[in-house]
Amino acid sequence: MEKSLNKIFDTYIGEEKDNIFDEGFAKFFEDHGVDPEGAMTLAFAWKVKCERVGECSRQEFVSGLTALNCDTTAKIKAELASMTSQLKTNNSKYKEFYRWVFTFFLNQLEKGRKTLDKEQALEVWSIVLNGHFPLLDKFLAFMEKNEENHINADLWNQVYDFAAEIRPDLSNWEDDGAWPVVIDDFVGFLQEGSS
């Protein structure tokens, strides 16, 4: 299995022999039927335990795909299709992935950081919440104007909960004080826009 995975890996490397970077990663995903700009690239990184954004080491690739029992292009395509399906239909699995994304991006920053910059959070939200949050465009527009410049884990997680639980028409919204202020303000923004 290792030999065939090393051969597949070598197809996508650049000058550095032990890492696949952005261009090689994009080609890998294109060749396996995945949008290189979509959330499934992050889901792949999650599954094979990549440590860096836009980068996959030979060790991560080989051990991660070995653990998934994928040693051919066909098996990798099938696994990616299965991941896509599972993440679309299994809300708890997607929530687990979504929470991992915050930590993954946080780990790219200087040690000790507990927040993402708003610009980075907006970019990542546009990828990972696409197709999972009907109000995403409105939320991103609201957040661009919002004074909140740093996104902590609590807000990150609550945004997902809001996206998963609250209907787009807000008919099941309850102003019970359990949501972060940013979410309350977003709901106010939506209600003002509809009146």
CSV table of C-alpha atoms in Angstrom, one decimal:
chain,number,residue,atom,x,y,z
A,1,MET,CA,0.0,0.0,0.0
A,2,GLU,CA,2.8,2.4,0.9
A,3,LYS,CA,4.5,2.0,-2.4
A,4,SER,CA,1.4,2.8,-4.5
A,5,LEU,CA,0.6,5.8,-2.2
A,6,ASN,CA,4.2,7.1,-2.6
A,7,LYS,CA,3.8,6.8,-6.4
A,8,ILE,CA,0.5,8.8,-6.3
A,9,PHE,CA,2.1,11.4,-3.9
A,10,ASP,CA,5.0,11.8,-6.3
A,11,THR,CA,2.6,12.8,-9.1
A,12,TYR,CA,1.8,16.0,-7.2
A,13,ILE,CA,5.0,17.1,-5.7
A,14,GLY,CA,7.0,20.2,-6.8
A,15,GLU,CA,10.6,20.8,-6.1
A,16,GLU,CA,10.3,19.7,-2.6
A,17,LYS,CA,10.0,15.9,-2.6
A,18,ASP,CA,8.3,15.4,0.8
A,19,ASN,CA,5.4,17.9,0.5
A,20,ILE,CA,2.6,18.7,-1.7
A,21,PHE,CA,1.9,22.4,-1.8
A,22,ASP,CA,-1.0,24.6,-3.2
A,23,GLU,CA,-0.5,23.8,-6.9
A,24,GLY,CA,0.0,20.1,-6.4
A,25,PHE,CA,-2.8,20.0,-4.0
A,26,ALA,CA,-5.2,21.7,-6.4
A,27,LYS,CA,-4.2,19.2,-9.1
A,28,PHE,CA,-4.7,16.3,-6.7
A,29,PHE,CA,-8.2,17.5,-5.9
A,30,GLU,CA,-9.1,18.2,-9.6
A,31,ASP,CA,-7.9,14.7,-10.6
A,32,HIS,CA,-10.1,13.2,-7.8
A,33,GLY,CA,-13.2,15.1,-8.7
A,34,VAL,CA,-13.1,17.7,-5.8
A,35,ASP,CA,-13.4,21.4,-6.1
A,36,PRO,CA,-10.0,22.7,-5.0
A,37,GLU,CA,-11.6,25.8,-3.6
A,38,GLY,CA,-14.3,24.0,-1.6
A,39,ALA,CA,-14.6,22.6,1.9
A,40,MET,CA,-13.7,19.1,0.9
A,41,THR,CA,-10.1,20.1,0.6
A,42,LEU,CA,-10.2,20.9,4.3
A,43,ALA,CA,-12.1,17.7,5.0
A,44,PHE,CA,-9.3,15.8,3.3
A,45,ALA,CA,-6.8,17.6,5.5
A,46,TRP,CA,-8.9,16.7,8.5
A,47,LYS,CA,-9.1,13.0,7.6
A,48,VAL,CA,-5.4,12.6,6.8
A,49,LYS,CA,-4.4,14.8,9.8
A,50,CYS,CA,-2.5,17.5,7.9
A,51,GLU,CA,-0.9,20.1,10.1
A,52,ARG,CA,-0.5,23.0,7.6
A,53,VAL,CA,-2.9,24.8,5.4
A,54,GLY,CA,-2.3,24.1,1.7
A,55,GLU,CA,0.3,21.5,2.4
A,56,CYS,CA,0.4,17.8,2.9
A,57,SER,CA,3.6,15.9,3.9
A,58,ARG,CA,4.4,12.5,2.4
A,59,GLN,CA,4.0,11.1,5.9
A,60,GLU,CA,0.5,12.6,6.4
A,61,PHE,CA,-0.5,11.5,2.9
A,62,VAL,CA,0.7,7.9,3.1
A,63,SER,CA,-0.3,7.3,6.7
A,64,GLY,CA,-3.7,9.1,6.4
A,65,LEU,CA,-4.7,7.3,3.2
A,66,THR,CA,-3.4,4.0,4.6
A,67,ALA,CA,-5.7,4.4,7.6
A,68,LEU,CA,-8.6,5.1,5.2
A,69,ASN,CA,-7.6,1.9,3.2
A,70,CYS,CA,-7.1,4.0,0.0
A,71,ASP,CA,-4.2,2.9,-2.1
A,72,THR,CA,-5.5,3.7,-5.6
A,73,THR,CA,-6.9,6.7,-7.4
A,74,ALA,CA,-10.2,4.9,-7.6
A,75,LYS,CA,-10.3,4.2,-3.9
A,76,ILE,CA,-9.3,7.8,-3.1
A,77,LYS,CA,-12.1,9.2,-5.4
A,78,ALA,CA,-14.6,6.8,-3.7
A,79,GLU,CA,-13.4,7.9,-0.2
A,80,LEU,CA,-13.7,11.6,-1.2
A,81,ALA,CA,-17.2,11.0,-2.6
A,82,SER,CA,-18.1,9.1,0.6
A,83,MET,CA,-16.7,12.0,2.8
A,84,THR,CA,-18.7,14.5,0.7
A,85,SER,CA,-21.9,12.5,1.1
A,86,GLN,CA,-21.3,11.9,4.8
A,87,LEU,CA,-20.6,15.5,5.6
A,88,LYS,CA,-23.7,16.7,3.7
A,89,THR,CA,-26.0,14.3,5.5
A,90,ASN,CA,-24.5,13.9,8.9
A,91,ASN,CA,-24.9,17.1,10.9
A,92,SER,CA,-22.9,15.8,13.9
A,93,LYS,CA,-20.0,14.7,11.7
A,94,TYR,CA,-20.0,18.1,9.9
A,95,LYS,CA,-20.1,19.9,13.3
A,96,GLU,CA,-17.0,17.9,14.4
A,97,PHE,CA,-15.3,18.8,11.1
A,98,TYR,CA,-16.3,22.5,11.4
A,99,ARG,CA,-14.9,22.7,15.0
A,100,TRP,CA,-11.7,21.1,13.8
A,101,VAL,CA,-11.4,23.8,11.1
A,102,PHE,CA,-11.2,26.5,13.8
A,103,THR,CA,-8.4,24.8,15.6
A,104,PHE,CA,-6.6,23.9,12.3
A,105,PHE,CA,-6.5,27.6,11.3
A,106,LEU,CA,-5.7,28.8,14.8
A,107,ASN,CA,-2.7,26.4,14.8
A,108,GLN,CA,-1.3,28.2,11.8
A,109,LEU,CA,-0.9,31.4,13.8
A,110,GLU,CA,1.6,32.4,16.5
A,111,LYS,CA,1.6,30.1,19.5
A,112,GLY,CA,-0.9,31.2,22.2
A,113,ARG,CA,-3.4,32.8,19.9
A,114,LYS,CA,-7.0,32.0,20.9
A,115,THR,CA,-8.8,33.9,18.1
A,116,LEU,CA,-8.9,34.2,14.4
A,117,ASP,CA,-8.8,37.6,12.7
A,118,LYS,CA,-12.1,38.5,11.3
A,119,GLU,CA,-10.9,38.6,7.7
A,120,GLN,CA,-9.6,35.0,7.9
A,121,ALA,CA,-12.8,33.8,9.7
A,122,LEU,CA,-14.9,35.4,7.0
A,123,GLU,CA,-12.9,33.6,4.3
A,124,VAL,CA,-13.1,30.3,6.0
A,125,TRP,CA,-16.8,30.6,6.8
A,126,SER,CA,-17.4,31.3,3.1
A,127,ILE,CA,-15.9,27.9,2.4
A,128,VAL,CA,-17.1,25.7,5.3
A,129,LEU,CA,-20.6,27.1,5.7
A,130,ASN,CA,-21.4,27.2,2.0
A,131,GLY,CA,-24.3,24.9,1.4
A,132,HIS,CA,-24.9,24.6,5.2
A,133,PHE,CA,-26.1,28.1,6.1
A,134,PRO,CA,-28.9,29.6,3.9
A,135,LEU,CA,-28.2,33.0,5.4
A,136,LEU,CA,-24.4,32.9,4.8
A,137,ASP,CA,-24.2,35.8,2.4
A,138,LYS,CA,-26.2,38.0,4.7
A,139,PHE,CA,-24.1,36.9,7.7
A,140,LEU,CA,-20.8,37.6,5.9
A,141,ALA,CA,-22.1,41.0,4.8
A,142,PHE,CA,-23.1,41.7,8.4
A,143,MET,CA,-19.8,40.5,9.8
A,144,GLU,CA,-17.8,42.7,7.4
A,145,LYS,CA,-19.5,45.8,8.9
A,146,ASN,CA,-19.5,44.5,12.5
A,147,GLU,CA,-16.9,45.9,14.9
A,148,GLU,CA,-15.9,42.4,16.1
A,149,ASN,CA,-12.3,42.0,14.8
A,150,HIS,CA,-11.4,38.7,16.4
A,151,ILE,CA,-13.4,35.4,16.4
A,152,ASN,CA,-13.0,33.1,19.4
A,153,ALA,CA,-13.9,29.4,19.6
A,154,ASP,CA,-17.2,30.1,21.3
A,155,LEU,CA,-18.5,32.5,18.6
A,156,TRP,CA,-17.1,30.2,15.9
A,157,ASN,CA,-19.1,27.2,17.3
A,158,GLN,CA,-22.2,29.3,18.0
A,159,VAL,CA,-22.3,30.4,14.4
A,160,TYR,CA,-22.5,26.8,13.3
A,161,ASP,CA,-25.2,26.0,15.9
A,162,PHE,CA,-27.2,29.0,14.6
A,163,ALA,CA,-26.8,27.9,11.0
A,164,ALA,CA,-27.8,24.4,11.8
A,165,GLU,CA,-30.7,25.1,14.2
A,166,ILE,CA,-32.4,28.4,13.2
A,167,ARG,CA,-34.6,28.5,10.1
A,168,PRO,CA,-33.8,31.1,7.4
A,169,ASP,CA,-37.1,32.9,8.2
A,170,LEU,CA,-36.1,33.0,11.9
A,171,SER,CA,-39.5,31.5,12.8
A,172,ASN,CA,-37.9,29.4,15.5
A,173,TRP,CA,-35.6,32.1,16.9
A,174,GLU,CA,-36.0,32.8,20.6
A,175,ASP,CA,-34.3,35.8,22.1
A,176,ASP,CA,-33.5,34.0,25.3
A,177,GLY,CA,-30.0,35.4,25.8
A,178,ALA,CA,-28.3,32.1,25.1
A,179,TRP,CA,-26.6,33.4,21.9
A,180,PRO,CA,-23.5,35.5,21.7
A,181,VAL,CA,-24.2,39.3,21.2
A,182,VAL,CA,-22.9,39.1,17.6
A,183,ILE,CA,-25.6,36.5,16.8
A,184,ASP,CA,-28.3,38.6,18.5
A,185,ASP,CA,-27.1,41.6,16.5
A,186,PHE,CA,-27.2,39.6,13.3
A,187,VAL,CA,-30.8,38.6,14.0
A,188,GLY,CA,-31.6,42.3,14.6
A,189,PHE,CA,-29.9,43.2,11.4
A,190,LEU,CA,-32.1,40.6,9.5
A,191,GLN,CA,-35.2,41.8,11.2
A,192,GLU,CA,-34.5,45.4,10.4
A,193,GLY,CA,-33.9,44.5,6.8
A,194,SER,CA,-37.2,42.7,6.5
A,195,SER,CA,-39.3,45.4,8.0
